[in-house]
Structure formats: structure tokens, C-alpha cells
PDB file of C-alpha atoms in Angstrom:
ATOM      1  CA  MET A  23      -7.786  12.491  -9.964  1.00  0.00           C
ATOM      2  CA  ALA A  24      -6.998  12.482 -13.729  1.00  0.00           C
ATOM      3  CA  CYS A  25      -8.959   9.973 -15.864  1.00  0.00           C
ATOM      4  CA  SER A  26     -11.053   9.374 -12.620  1.00  0.00           C
ATOM      5  CA  SER A  27      -8.578   6.929 -11.385  1.00  0.00           C
ATOM      6  CA  LEU A  28      -5.516   6.960  -8.604  1.00  0.00           C
ATOM      7  CA  CYS A  29      -3.420   4.924 -10.988  1.00  0.00           C
ATOM      8  CA  SER A  30      -4.125   7.644 -13.593  1.00  0.00           C
ATOM      9  CA  LEU A  31      -3.018  10.266 -11.130  1.00  0.00           C
ATOM     10  CA  LYS A  32      -0.017   8.079 -10.634  1.00  0.00           C
ATOM     11  CA  PHE A  33       0.926   7.625 -14.077  1.00  0.00           C
ATOM     12  CA  LEU A  34       0.831  11.491 -14.668  1.00  0.00           C
ATOM     13  CA  VAL A  35       2.986  11.905 -11.342  1.00  0.00           C
ATOM     14  CA  ILE A  36       5.641   9.465 -12.943  1.00  0.00           C
ATOM     15  CA  PHE A  37       5.362  10.790 -16.371  1.00  0.00           C
ATOM     16  CA  PHE A  38       5.901  14.181 -15.168  1.00  0.00           C
ATOM     17  CA  LEU A  39       8.622  13.358 -12.689  1.00  0.00           C
ATOM     18  CA  LEU A  40      10.685  11.572 -15.115  1.00  0.00           C
ATOM     19  CA  SER A  41      10.290  13.649 -18.213  1.00  0.00           C
ATOM     20  CA  ALA A  42      11.329  16.858 -15.720  1.00  0.00           C
ATOM     21  CA  ILE A  43      14.737  14.871 -15.083  1.00  0.00           C
ATOM     22  CA  PRO A  44      17.597  15.173 -17.523  1.00  0.00           C
ATOM     23  CA  ILE A  45      18.363  11.753 -18.807  1.00  0.00           C
ATOM     24  CA  GLY A  46      21.990  11.949 -17.462  1.00  0.00           C
ATOM     25  CA  TYR A  47      20.812  13.143 -14.272  1.00  0.00           C
ATOM     26  CA  LEU A  48      18.262  10.265 -13.931  1.00  0.00           C
ATOM     27  CA  ILE A  49      21.090   7.906 -14.870  1.00  0.00           C
ATOM     28  CA  SER A  50      23.350   9.656 -11.964  1.00  0.00           C
ATOM     29  CA  LEU A  51      20.369   8.797  -9.474  1.00  0.00           C
ATOM     30  CA  GLU A  52      20.122   5.299 -10.551  1.00  0.00           C
ATOM     31  CA  LEU A  53      23.757   4.726 -10.482  1.00  0.00           C
ATOM     32  CA  ALA A  54      24.581   6.404  -7.322  1.00  0.00           C
ATOM     33  CA  LYS A  55      25.309   4.200  -3.959  1.00  0.00           C
ATOM     34  CA  PRO A  56      22.317   4.104  -1.917  1.00  0.00           C
ATOM     35  CA  THR A  57      22.687   5.302   1.708  1.00  0.00           C
ATOM     36  CA  THR A  58      20.711   2.305   3.278  1.00  0.00           C
ATOM     37  CA  HIS A  59      20.161  -1.060   2.473  1.00  0.00           C
ATOM     38  CA  VAL A  60      18.410  -1.980  -0.792  1.00  0.00           C
ATOM     39  CA  TYR A  61      17.127  -5.259  -2.191  1.00  0.00           C
ATOM     40  CA  HIS A  62      16.850  -5.283  -6.052  1.00  0.00           C
ATOM     41  CA  TYR A  63      14.661  -7.444  -8.095  1.00  0.00           C
ATOM     42  CA  HIS A  64      14.375  -8.317 -11.604  1.00  0.00           C
ATOM     43  CA  SER A  65      10.739  -8.269 -12.602  1.00  0.00           C
ATOM     44  CA  THR A  66       8.791  -8.429 -16.054  1.00  0.00           C
ATOM     45  CA  GLY A  67       6.762  -5.551 -15.029  1.00  0.00           C
ATOM     46  CA  TRP A  68       7.104  -1.733 -14.834  1.00  0.00           C
ATOM     47  CA  LEU A  69       4.769  -1.114 -12.235  1.00  0.00           C
ATOM     48  CA  ARG A  70       4.391  -2.438  -8.434  1.00  0.00           C
ATOM     49  CA  GLU A  71       1.897  -1.147  -6.096  1.00  0.00           C
ATOM     50  CA  CYS A  72       2.731  -2.627  -2.760  1.00  0.00           C
ATOM     51  CA  ALA A  73       5.125  -5.313  -1.141  1.00  0.00           C
ATOM     52  CA  LYS A  74       4.888  -6.612   2.183  1.00  0.00           C
ATOM     53  CA  TRP A  75       7.454  -9.101   4.130  1.00  0.00           C
ATOM     54  CA  ASP A  76       6.358 -12.877   4.626  1.00  0.00           C
ATOM     55  CA  ASP A  77       8.442 -14.067   7.367  1.00  0.00           C
ATOM     56  CA  LEU A  78       7.726 -17.287   7.678  1.00  0.00           C
ATOM     57  CA  ASN A  79       8.604 -18.117   4.143  1.00  0.00           C
ATOM     58  CA  ARG A  80      11.386 -15.678   3.750  1.00  0.00           C
ATOM     59  CA  ARG A  81      10.105 -13.908   0.704  1.00  0.00           C
ATOM     60  CA  PHE A  82       8.476 -10.556  -0.049  1.00  0.00           C
ATOM     61  CA  LEU A  83       5.145 -10.786  -1.966  1.00  0.00           C
ATOM     62  CA  VAL A  84       4.495  -7.696  -4.465  1.00  0.00           C
ATOM     63  CA  SER A  85       1.299  -6.654  -6.178  1.00  0.00           C
ATOM     64  CA  PHE A  86       0.827  -6.176 -10.010  1.00  0.00           C
ATOM     65  CA  LEU A  87      -0.746  -3.121 -11.173  1.00  0.00           C
ATOM     66  CA  GLY A  88      -1.313  -4.968 -14.414  1.00  0.00           C
ATOM     67  CA  GLY A  89      -3.013  -7.400 -11.897  1.00  0.00           C
ATOM     68  CA  GLY A  90      -1.539 -10.541 -10.138  1.00  0.00           C
ATOM     69  CA  ILE A  91       1.040 -11.105  -7.216  1.00  0.00           C
ATOM     70  CA  GLY A  92       4.483 -12.365  -7.065  1.00  0.00           C
ATOM     71  CA  GLU A  93       6.969 -13.435  -4.893  1.00  0.00           C
ATOM     72  CA  ILE A  94      10.675 -12.534  -4.303  1.00  0.00           C
ATOM     73  CA  PRO A  95      12.644 -15.317  -2.260  1.00  0.00           C
ATOM     74  CA  VAL A  96      15.396 -13.841  -0.030  1.00  0.00           C
ATOM     75  CA  PRO A  97      18.356 -16.577   0.380  1.00  0.00           C
ATOM     76  CA  GLU A  98      19.355 -17.169   3.918  1.00  0.00           C
ATOM     77  CA  ASP A  99      22.829 -15.632   2.983  1.00  0.00           C
ATOM     78  CA  GLU A 100      21.366 -12.690   1.787  1.00  0.00           C
ATOM     79  CA  ASP A 101      24.622 -12.238  -0.587  1.00  0.00           C
ATOM     80  CA  HIS A 102      22.789  -8.794  -2.170  1.00  0.00           C
ATOM     81  CA  LYS A 103      22.716 -10.390  -5.676  1.00  0.00           C
ATOM     82  CA  VAL A 104      19.674  -9.109  -7.518  1.00  0.00           C
ATOM     83  CA  LEU A 105      16.832 -11.102  -6.479  1.00  0.00           C
ATOM     84  CA  GLN A 106      14.105 -12.577  -8.951  1.00  0.00           C
ATOM     85  CA  GLU A 107      10.334 -12.046  -9.042  1.00  0.00           C
ATOM     86  CA  VAL A 108       8.351 -14.993  -9.728  1.00  0.00           C
ATOM     87  CA  ALA A 109       4.459 -14.711 -10.680  1.00  0.00           C
ATOM     88  CA  VAL A 110       2.185 -16.842  -8.151  1.00  0.00           C
ATOM     89  CA  VAL A 111      -0.867 -15.500  -9.125  1.00  0.00           C
ATOM     90  CA  LYS A 112      -2.721 -14.403 -12.398  1.00  0.00           C
ATOM     91  CA  HIS A 113      -6.290 -14.968 -12.807  1.00  0.00           C
ATOM     92  CA  VAL A 114      -7.962 -14.612 -16.263  1.00  0.00           C
ATOM     93  CA  ASP A 115     -11.348 -13.795 -14.634  1.00  0.00           C
ATOM     94  CA  LEU A 116      -9.607 -10.649 -13.316  1.00  0.00           C
ATOM     95  CA  ALA A 117      -7.909  -9.219 -16.259  1.00  0.00           C
ATOM     96  CA  GLY A 118      -8.172  -5.809 -16.811  1.00  0.00           C
ATOM     97  CA  ASN A 119      -8.089  -5.008 -13.054  1.00  0.00           C
ATOM     98  CA  ALA A 120      -5.219  -3.968 -11.058  1.00  0.00           C
ATOM     99  CA  SER A 121      -3.691  -5.882  -7.885  1.00  0.00           C
ATOM    100  CA  LEU A 122      -3.289  -2.886  -5.208  1.00  0.00           C
ATOM    101  CA  GLY A 123      -3.018  -3.374  -1.371  1.00  0.00           C
ATOM    102  CA  LEU A 124      -1.755  -6.242   0.234  1.00  0.00           C
ATOM    103  CA  VAL A 125      -1.996  -7.641   3.906  1.00  0.00           C
ATOM    104  CA  ILE A 126      -0.953 -11.201   5.268  1.00  0.00           C
ATOM    105  CA  ASP A 127      -3.605 -12.756   7.401  1.00  0.00           C
ATOM    106  CA  ARG A 128      -1.259 -14.896   9.522  1.00  0.00           C
ATOM    107  CA  PRO A 129      -3.582 -16.813  11.575  1.00  0.00           C
ATOM    108  CA  ARG A 130      -5.473 -18.149   8.709  1.00  0.00           C
ATOM    109  CA  ASN A 131      -2.588 -18.440   6.423  1.00  0.00           C
ATOM    110  CA  ARG A 132      -3.874 -16.461   3.460  1.00  0.00           C
ATOM    111  CA  LEU A 133      -3.001 -13.142   1.802  1.00  0.00           C
ATOM    112  CA  LEU A 134      -5.702 -10.332   1.184  1.00  0.00           C
ATOM    113  CA  VAL A 135      -5.483  -8.338  -1.782  1.00  0.00           C
ATOM    114  CA  ALA A 136      -7.551  -4.914  -2.829  1.00  0.00           C
ATOM    115  CA  THR A 137      -8.618  -5.377  -6.977  1.00  0.00           C
ATOM    116  CA  ALA A 138      -9.705  -2.703  -8.698  1.00  0.00           C
ATOM    117  CA  ASP A 139     -10.548  -1.364 -12.207  1.00  0.00           C
ATOM    118  CA  VAL A 140      -8.392   1.505 -12.704  1.00  0.00           C
ATOM    119  CA  LYS A 141      -9.948   3.241 -15.886  1.00  0.00           C
ATOM    120  CA  GLY A 142     -13.493   2.934 -15.184  1.00  0.00           C
ATOM    121  CA  ASN A 143     -13.483   2.970 -11.508  1.00  0.00           C
ATOM    122  CA  ARG A 144     -16.475   0.462 -12.076  1.00  0.00           C
ATOM    123  CA  TYR A 145     -15.115  -2.755 -10.284  1.00  0.00           C
ATOM    124  CA  GLY A 146     -13.847  -3.545  -6.836  1.00  0.00           C
ATOM    125  CA  ALA A 147     -13.059  -6.649  -4.869  1.00  0.00           C
ATOM    126  CA  LEU A 148     -11.344  -8.294  -2.489  1.00  0.00           C
ATOM    127  CA  ALA A 149      -9.443 -11.598  -3.099  1.00  0.00           C
ATOM    128  CA  ALA A 150      -8.159 -14.038  -0.642  1.00  0.00           C
ATOM    129  CA  TYR A 151      -5.314 -16.792  -1.602  1.00  0.00           C
ATOM    130  CA  ASP A 152      -3.737 -19.544   0.604  1.00  0.00           C
ATOM    131  CA  LEU A 153      -0.361 -18.556   1.105  1.00  0.00           C
ATOM    132  CA  SER A 154       0.790 -22.257   0.609  1.00  0.00           C
ATOM    133  CA  THR A 155      -0.873 -23.403  -2.356  1.00  0.00           C
ATOM    134  CA  TRP A 156      -2.091 -19.853  -3.760  1.00  0.00           C
ATOM    135  CA  GLU A 157      -5.604 -21.325  -4.213  1.00  0.00           C
ATOM    136  CA  ARG A 158      -8.060 -18.517  -4.137  1.00  0.00           C
ATOM    137  CA  VAL A 159     -10.022 -18.779  -1.089  1.00  0.00           C
ATOM    138  CA  PHE A 160     -12.768 -16.222  -1.943  1.00  0.00           C
ATOM    139  CA  LEU A 161     -13.414 -13.344  -4.462  1.00  0.00           C
ATOM    140  CA  THR A 162     -15.600 -10.788  -2.942  1.00  0.00           C
ATOM    141  CA  GLN A 163     -17.158  -8.059  -5.399  1.00  0.00           C
ATOM    142  CA  LEU A 164     -17.361  -4.958  -3.727  1.00  0.00           C
ATOM    143  CA  SER A 165     -18.575  -2.283  -6.540  1.00  0.00           C
ATOM    144  CA  GLY A 166     -20.002  -2.822  -9.989  1.00  0.00           C
ATOM    145  CA  PRO A 167     -21.078  -0.922 -12.779  1.00  0.00           C
ATOM    146  CA  SER A 168     -24.104   0.090 -11.061  1.00  0.00           C
ATOM    147  CA  ASP A 169     -22.438   1.835  -8.193  1.00  0.00           C
ATOM    148  CA  GLU A 170     -20.951   4.913  -7.373  1.00  0.00           C
ATOM    149  CA  LYS A 171     -17.581   5.081  -8.879  1.00  0.00           C
ATOM    150  CA  SER A 172     -15.042   3.611  -6.600  1.00  0.00           C
ATOM    151  CA  PHE A 173     -11.588   2.559  -6.330  1.00  0.00           C
ATOM    152  CA  ALA A 174     -10.513  -0.426  -4.030  1.00  0.00           C
ATOM    153  CA  ASP A 175      -6.911   0.343  -2.878  1.00  0.00           C
ATOM    154  CA  ASP A 176      -5.760  -1.047   0.472  1.00  0.00           C
ATOM    155  CA  VAL A 177      -6.712  -3.655   3.015  1.00  0.00           C
ATOM    156  CA  ALA A 178      -6.424  -4.369   6.662  1.00  0.00           C
ATOM    157  CA  VAL A 179      -7.370  -7.392   8.737  1.00  0.00           C
ATOM    158  CA  ASP A 180      -8.734  -7.273  12.403  1.00  0.00           C
ATOM    159  CA  ALA A 181      -7.921 -10.077  14.982  1.00  0.00           C
ATOM    160  CA  GLU A 182     -11.253 -11.989  13.755  1.00  0.00           C
ATOM    161  CA  GLY A 183      -9.999 -12.178  10.011  1.00  0.00           C
ATOM    162  CA  ASN A 184     -12.733  -9.457   9.243  1.00  0.00           C
ATOM    163  CA  ALA A 185     -11.126  -7.293   6.276  1.00  0.00           C
ATOM    164  CA  TYR A 186     -11.358  -3.543   5.603  1.00  0.00           C
ATOM    165  CA  VAL A 187     -10.914  -2.010   2.303  1.00  0.00           C
ATOM    166  CA  THR A 188     -10.487   1.474   1.529  1.00  0.00           C
ATOM    167  CA  ASP A 189     -11.953   3.154  -1.380  1.00  0.00           C
ATOM    168  CA  CYS A 190      -9.896   6.149  -2.279  1.00  0.00           C
ATOM    169  CA  LYS A 191     -12.199   7.507  -5.091  1.00  0.00           C
ATOM    170  CA  ALA A 192     -15.525   7.849  -2.796  1.00  0.00           C
ATOM    171  CA  SER A 193     -13.592   7.686   0.528  1.00  0.00           C
ATOM    172  CA  LYS A 194     -15.548   4.753   2.328  1.00  0.00           C
ATOM    173  CA  ILE A 195     -14.277   1.566   3.946  1.00  0.00           C
ATOM    174  CA  TRP A 196     -15.663  -1.706   2.930  1.00  0.00           C
ATOM    175  CA  LYS A 197     -16.115  -4.428   5.572  1.00  0.00           C
ATOM    176  CA  VAL A 198     -15.870  -8.059   4.381  1.00  0.00           C
ATOM    177  CA  GLY A 199     -16.177 -11.068   7.065  1.00  0.00           C
ATOM    178  CA  VAL A 200     -13.637 -13.790   7.615  1.00  0.00           C
ATOM    179  CA  ASP A 201     -15.706 -16.415   5.276  1.00  0.00           C
ATOM    180  CA  GLY A 202     -15.571 -13.385   2.410  1.00  0.00           C
ATOM    181  CA  LYS A 203     -19.236 -12.179   3.253  1.00  0.00           C
ATOM    182  CA  PHE A 204     -19.647  -8.677   2.247  1.00  0.00           C
ATOM    183  CA  LEU A 205     -20.893  -7.138   5.789  1.00  0.00           C
ATOM    184  CA  SER A 206     -21.052  -3.199   5.451  1.00  0.00           C
ATOM    185  CA  ILE A 207     -19.798   0.386   4.631  1.00  0.00           C
ATOM    186  CA  ILE A 208     -18.170   2.442   7.006  1.00  0.00           C
ATOM    187  CA  ARG A 209     -18.884   6.235   6.048  1.00  0.00           C
ATOM    188  CA  SER A 210     -18.163   9.484   7.639  1.00  0.00           C
ATOM    189  CA  PRO A 211     -18.467  13.231   6.909  1.00  0.00           C
ATOM    190  CA  LEU A 212     -14.890  13.498   8.068  1.00  0.00           C
ATOM    191  CA  PHE A 213     -13.823  11.700   5.102  1.00  0.00           C
ATOM    192  CA  THR A 214     -14.873  14.340   2.787  1.00  0.00           C
ATOM    193  CA  GLU A 215     -12.898  17.587   2.401  1.00  0.00           C
ATOM    194  CA  LYS A 216     -14.514  20.890   1.612  1.00  0.00           C
ATOM    195  CA  GLU A 217     -12.707  21.580  -1.381  1.00  0.00           C
ATOM    196  CA  TRP A 218     -13.091  19.175  -4.515  1.00  0.00           C
ATOM    197  CA  TYR A 219      -9.617  18.945  -5.494  1.00  0.00           C
ATOM    198  CA  ARG A 220      -8.405  17.519  -1.806  1.00  0.00           C
ATOM    199  CA  ASN A 221     -10.918  14.560  -2.667  1.00  0.00           C
ATOM    200  CA  LEU A 222      -9.288  13.696  -5.654  1.00  0.00           C
ATOM    201  CA  VAL A 223      -7.422  10.869  -3.789  1.00  0.00           C
ATOM    202  CA  GLY A 224      -9.163  10.156  -0.514  1.00  0.00           C
ATOM    203  CA  LEU A 225      -8.854   7.285   2.039  1.00  0.00           C
ATOM    204  CA  ASN A 226      -5.674   5.246   0.988  1.00  0.00           C
ATOM    205  CA  GLY A 227      -3.538   3.370   3.522  1.00  0.00           C
ATOM    206  CA  ILE A 228      -4.898   1.505   6.244  1.00  0.00           C
ATOM    207  CA  VAL A 229      -3.989  -0.760   9.233  1.00  0.00           C
ATOM    208  CA  TYR A 230      -5.538  -2.403  12.172  1.00  0.00           C
ATOM    209  CA  HIS A 231      -4.121  -1.923  15.760  1.00  0.00           C
ATOM    210  CA  PRO A 232      -4.196  -4.776  18.004  1.00  0.00           C
ATOM    211  CA  ASP A 233      -5.930  -2.467  20.558  1.00  0.00           C
ATOM    212  CA  GLY A 234      -8.927  -3.250  18.459  1.00  0.00           C
ATOM    213  CA  PHE A 235      -9.377   0.102  15.995  1.00  0.00           C
ATOM    214  CA  LEU A 236      -8.270   1.072  12.476  1.00  0.00           C
ATOM    215  CA  ILE A 237      -5.944   3.843  11.421  1.00  0.00           C
ATOM    216  CA  VAL A 238      -6.320   5.159   8.175  1.00  0.00           C
ATOM    217  CA  ILE A 239      -4.895   8.192   6.004  1.00  0.00           C
ATOM    218  CA  HIS A 240      -6.632  10.657   3.274  1.00  0.00           C
ATOM    219  CA  THR A 241      -3.990  10.967   0.793  1.00  0.00           C
ATOM    220  CA  PHE A 242      -4.584  14.629  -0.519  1.00  0.00           C
ATOM    221  CA  SER A 243      -5.767  16.187   2.977  1.00  0.00           C
ATOM    222  CA  GLY A 244      -2.973  14.513   4.845  1.00  0.00           C
ATOM    223  CA  ASN A 245      -5.552  13.720   7.710  1.00  0.00           C
ATOM    224  CA  LEU A 246      -5.147  10.340  10.042  1.00  0.00           C
ATOM    225  CA  PHE A 247      -8.221   8.840  11.218  1.00  0.00           C
ATOM    226  CA  LYS A 248      -8.771   6.553  14.149  1.00  0.00           C
ATOM    227  CA  ILE A 249     -11.578   4.306  13.705  1.00  0.00           C
ATOM    228  CA  ASP A 250     -12.816   2.747  17.058  1.00  0.00           C
ATOM    229  CA  LEU A 251     -14.405  -0.862  16.170  1.00  0.00           C
ATOM    230  CA  ALA A 252     -15.450  -1.445  19.660  1.00  0.00           C
ATOM    231  CA  LYS A 253     -17.577   1.811  19.808  1.00  0.00           C
ATOM    232  CA  GLY A 254     -20.021   1.322  16.917  1.00  0.00           C
ATOM    233  CA  GLU A 255     -17.138   1.784  14.094  1.00  0.00           C
ATOM    234  CA  GLU A 256     -16.656   5.964  15.835  1.00  0.00           C
ATOM    235  CA  VAL A 257     -14.415   8.107  13.438  1.00  0.00           C
ATOM    236  CA  LYS A 258     -12.145  10.674  15.151  1.00  0.00           C
ATOM    237  CA  LEU A 259      -9.645  12.847  13.536  1.00  0.00           C
ATOM    238  CA  ILE A 260      -5.952  11.977  14.764  1.00  0.00           C
ATOM    239  CA  LYS A 261      -4.430  15.659  15.561  1.00  0.00           C
ATOM    240  CA  VAL A 262      -0.723  15.000  14.235  1.00  0.00           C
ATOM    241  CA  VAL A 263       1.966  17.607  15.267  1.00  0.00           C
ATOM    242  CA  GLY A 264       4.009  17.910  12.397  1.00  0.00           C
ATOM    243  CA  GLY A 265       1.293  17.279   9.841  1.00  0.00           C
ATOM    244  CA  PRO A 266      -0.814  17.313   7.798  1.00  0.00           C
ATOM    245  CA  LEU A 267       0.698  14.066   6.496  1.00  0.00           C
ATOM    246  CA  THR A 268      -0.173  15.167   2.492  1.00  0.00           C
ATOM    247  CA  PHE A 269       0.517  12.571  -0.047  1.00  0.00           C
ATOM    248  CA  GLY A 270       0.476   9.921   2.606  1.00  0.00           C
ATOM    249  CA  ASP A 271       0.132   6.403   0.960  1.00  0.00           C
ATOM    250  CA  GLY A 272       0.684   3.091   2.362  1.00  0.00           C
ATOM    251  CA  LEU A 273       0.518   2.483   5.970  1.00  0.00           C
ATOM    252  CA  GLU A 274       2.745  -0.022   8.127  1.00  0.00           C
ATOM    253  CA  LEU A 275       2.342  -0.602  12.056  1.00  0.00           C
ATOM    254  CA  LEU A 276       5.924  -0.548  13.415  1.00  0.00           C
ATOM    255  CA  SER A 277       4.456  -1.085  17.217  1.00  0.00           C
ATOM    256  CA  PRO A 278       1.557  -0.206  18.997  1.00  0.00           C
ATOM    257  CA  THR A 279       2.804   3.654  19.279  1.00  0.00           C
ATOM    258  CA  LYS A 280       4.229   4.069  15.795  1.00  0.00           C
ATOM    259  CA  ILE A 281       3.454   3.814  12.167  1.00  0.00           C
ATOM    260  CA  VAL A 282       5.206   4.191   9.065  1.00  0.00           C
ATOM    261  CA  VAL A 283       3.520   6.612   6.386  1.00  0.00           C
ATOM    262  CA  ALA A 284       5.001   5.765   2.730  1.00  0.00           C
ATOM    263  CA  GLY A 285       4.741   8.561  -0.114  1.00  0.00           C
ATOM    264  CA  ASN A 286       5.849  11.749  -0.496  1.00  0.00           C
ATOM    265  CA  PRO A 287       8.468  12.437   0.876  1.00  0.00           C
ATOM    266  CA  SER A 288       9.604   8.678   0.792  1.00  0.00           C
ATOM    267  CA  ALA A 289       8.507   7.987   4.349  1.00  0.00           C
ATOM    268  CA  ARG A 290       7.640   9.544   7.964  1.00  0.00           C
ATOM    269  CA  LEU A 291       7.264   7.913  11.110  1.00  0.00           C
ATOM    270  CA  VAL A 292       4.491   9.282  13.286  1.00  0.00           C
ATOM    271  CA  GLU A 293       4.400   8.409  17.124  1.00  0.00           C
ATOM    272  CA  SER A 294       1.421   8.259  19.409  1.00  0.00           C
ATOM    273  CA  SER A 295       1.514   8.228  23.655  1.00  0.00           C
ATOM    274  CA  ASP A 296      -2.028   8.413  24.216  1.00  0.00           C
ATOM    275  CA  GLY A 297      -3.559   5.549  21.938  1.00  0.00           C
ATOM    276  CA  TRP A 298      -3.594   7.244  18.803  1.00  0.00           C
ATOM    277  CA  GLU A 299      -5.977  10.127  20.009  1.00  0.00           C
ATOM    278  CA  THR A 300      -3.190  12.542  18.756  1.00  0.00           C
ATOM    279  CA  ALA A 301       0.259  11.873  17.238  1.00  0.00           C
ATOM    280  CA  SER A 302       3.426  13.503  16.058  1.00  0.00           C
ATOM    281  CA  VAL A 303       6.023  13.372  13.105  1.00  0.00           C
ATOM    282  CA  VAL A 304       9.256  12.050  14.969  1.00  0.00           C
ATOM    283  CA  GLY A 305      11.191  11.291  11.797  1.00  0.00           C
ATOM    284  CA  THR A 306      11.682  11.538   7.917  1.00  0.00           C
ATOM    285  CA  PHE A 307      13.398   9.619   5.180  1.00  0.00           C
ATOM    286  CA  SER A 308      13.976  10.329   1.789  1.00  0.00           C
ATOM    287  CA  GLY A 309      14.818   7.668  -0.717  1.00  0.00           C
ATOM    288  CA  PRO A 310      15.183   7.600  -4.459  1.00  0.00           C
ATOM    289  CA  LYS A 311      13.446  10.508  -5.881  1.00  0.00           C
ATOM    290  CA  HIS A 312      12.577   8.797  -9.060  1.00  0.00           C
ATOM    291  CA  ARG A 313      11.114   6.008  -8.190  1.00  0.00           C
ATOM    292  CA  LEU A 314       8.064   6.866  -6.152  1.00  0.00           C
ATOM    293  CA  ALA A 315       7.575   5.219  -2.529  1.00  0.00           C
ATOM    294  CA  THR A 316       4.187   3.623  -2.347  1.00  0.00           C
ATOM    295  CA  ALA A 317       4.258   1.336   0.522  1.00  0.00           C
ATOM    296  CA  ALA A 318       6.118  -0.006   3.808  1.00  0.00           C
ATOM    297  CA  THR A 319       6.843  -3.469   5.350  1.00  0.00           C
ATOM    298  CA  VAL A 320       8.686  -4.636   7.870  1.00  0.00           C
ATOM    299  CA  LYS A 321      11.545  -7.099   7.794  1.00  0.00           C
ATOM    300  CA  ASP A 322      13.452  -8.197  10.917  1.00  0.00           C
ATOM    301  CA  GLY A 323      12.638  -4.691  12.713  1.00  0.00           C
ATOM    302  CA  LYS A 324      13.750  -2.769   9.674  1.00  0.00           C
ATOM    303  CA  VAL A 325      11.241  -0.905   7.579  1.00  0.00           C
ATOM    304  CA  TYR A 326      11.552  -1.450   3.724  1.00  0.00           C
ATOM    305  CA  LEU A 327       9.715   0.928   1.252  1.00  0.00           C
ATOM    306  CA  ASN A 328       8.379  -0.426  -2.158  1.00  0.00           C
ATOM    307  CA  HIS A 329       8.913   1.882  -5.140  1.00  0.00           C
ATOM    308  CA  MET A 330       6.129   1.809  -7.674  1.00  0.00           C
ATOM    309  CA  VAL A 331       8.680   2.472 -10.870  1.00  0.00           C
ATOM    310  CA  GLY A 332      10.895  -0.374 -12.258  1.00  0.00           C
ATOM    311  CA  LEU A 333      13.952   0.793 -14.482  1.00  0.00           C
ATOM    312  CA  GLY A 334      15.790  -1.024 -17.126  1.00  0.00           C
ATOM    313  CA  TYR A 335      15.235  -2.969 -20.518  1.00  0.00           C
ATOM    314  CA  PRO A 336      14.373  -5.812 -21.092  1.00  0.00           C
ATOM    315  CA  LYS A 337      14.540  -6.809 -17.270  1.00  0.00           C
ATOM    316  CA  LYS A 338      13.053  -3.883 -15.166  1.00  0.00           C
ATOM    317  CA  THR A 339      14.971  -3.524 -11.786  1.00  0.00           C
ATOM    318  CA  HIS A 340      12.563  -2.779  -8.670  1.00  0.00           C
ATOM    319  CA  THR A 341      14.116  -1.478  -5.303  1.00  0.00           C
ATOM    320  CA  LEU A 342      12.885  -2.092  -1.714  1.00  0.00           C
ATOM    321  CA  VAL A 343      14.820   0.350  -0.068  1.00  0.00           C
ATOM    322  CA  GLU A 344      15.693   0.391   3.965  1.00  0.00           C
ATOM    323  CA  ALA A 345      13.884   3.319   5.577  1.00  0.00           C
ATOM    324  CA  VAL A 346      16.498   4.924   8.299  1.00  0.00           C
ATOM    325  CA  PHE A 347      14.497   7.879   9.886  1.00  0.00           C
ATOM    326  CA  SER A 348      16.282  11.106  11.195  1.00  0.00           C
ATOM    327  CA  ALA A 349      14.277  13.631  13.197  1.00  0.00           C
TER     328      ALA A 349
END
């Protein structure tokens, strides 16, 4: 990836995307009436990598590419006013590192956050925060200056509270125990493509399936993998009819048989009827073309897509767009 980081790639994509769009057309896209429901919220930052719905506290939680976590409370009446982002986590000791993938660990009432050095790829960590107090539960370093270049991008949590963090630079997965202890690294030859350019952005979005396995996507190849935790972390390629899922970014488990892949296009709905040995693309959704979808979450049974780019000045307006899939 340019500047050896996923974020640098995304910055380039955003730059070329926005610079290629005439200002008048960009304004028309922004003012166009959305075809699905949208939550708009004001923020102090331009870039928001991930968003997850916290149902018990009626709020979206978002990660800051500049580092930190914000919450966006949603009122009961949902009167469609522009919502407000409030920063809840901003730690000095992590300054210079981005907050990226998020997952809510409900049984333990905490939020897990992947953290990475976006410029040098010389630091990666997993942080856990109490959802009630925002006190840090643990901070586990995954990589440092003496390790191979890496980029901790997304995170999933299993039933026992173990966390799995994807490295989209070196295409591996770090495993961290429920208490924050670093446990192991999952590697496989399947994670590496033959062509060098297809490895520029590797393993990215990841989810835990209640049947005891992980599903992870390789962004540039579009490959989807199943990692069976009960079988010694066995890795299998999921054959996807209607794939590959090229430029897939964040994943969200919609049900045991369906996942949402956010990315380009905005989102794809993928379904499996055989325990994720094989799967099919059964729906697509195209949202705002000028904002770049990076993550998906589920609120009240509906899928909402996080878009990285905020627009406006001095207040930046971000969007969480409902994805309605068509065959």
C-alpha cells in the first residue's frame, strides 16, 4: 500500500475520488435525497473508520482515525435531527496511533479496539475499555519497532472473551486472551497471494460465528476465509458464488447464515447454507459514492454502514446509512 499503510491507501483513494468529482456534482450528491434512512451526526474530525451500535445504551460508538473513541447518543423519539458525537476515549500514551476496528464484548461489558501506527507500521495494539466508565481494562501490545511491519486493523471476540485482531499489512491474526494476555499468531499460506500487488491490503474485516469459527476477508483478493477454532485453527477458503469480494473492508454477522461486507460497492450481502464451507452473494447496496463505506453494524435488525469521510466546515457531518439490499 502507498506509504506502507492501509490508511495511506485510503487517503489516496479519498483524494482521487473527491478530486475527480466536479465540485458542483459533489454538492449535488451531498444534497440529494437519500433513498434509505440516514443518521447524520456532527463531529470534530474528518475521518471515522468504524461504527458499532450499542443497543443497551442507545448509541453508536465510532473510532477516530486520529486516535480515540466517540459515542453518538440516539434519542428514543429519533426525530431525525442531526446527532452529536461526544469523545469518550482519548489517551495521551496512544497519541499518533489510529483507533480502527471495534467490537462490543457484551458479556464482559467492554469495547475492544484495534490500534495501529498508520505511518510507519511499527506499532500495533489491542485496547479494552469498560462500556460504563470508559476506564481502560487492558492495553496489549501486538507489534513494535523490532517486529515485521504490521497494521492492526479489525477485531472479533469469541464466546470465551478471546480476541482476534487482523493484520492487514502482513496478513496474519493475533490472538489475545480474555485477560489481555497475548496468546498466539494465526498464519496460513492461504492468506498470501502470489501477485505482490494483491497483498497490499490483506486480511481486514473479521467476525466470530457462534458455531465456533472466524470469518475473515482479504481485501485486495476478495477471498473469504473460515478459521475453525475447534480444529486447531484450521483455515479454509470459502468458495463464494458471485464473488470474489474484492475491496471488502468491514464485516458484520447479520445472522448465522448471513454476513454483510462493507466496502466497494457500499455493501454486499453474503449467505451460506452449509456452515460457511461455501457461500453466495445474494444482494448488493450502493450508497453515497463520495464518502467510502468502511464498516457495517446492525441496529434493530437493520444494517447501517459507516462512511469514513465527513464533509462540512467547521462542523464535519458524517453519515450512517441504512443498507437495503437488492438482488
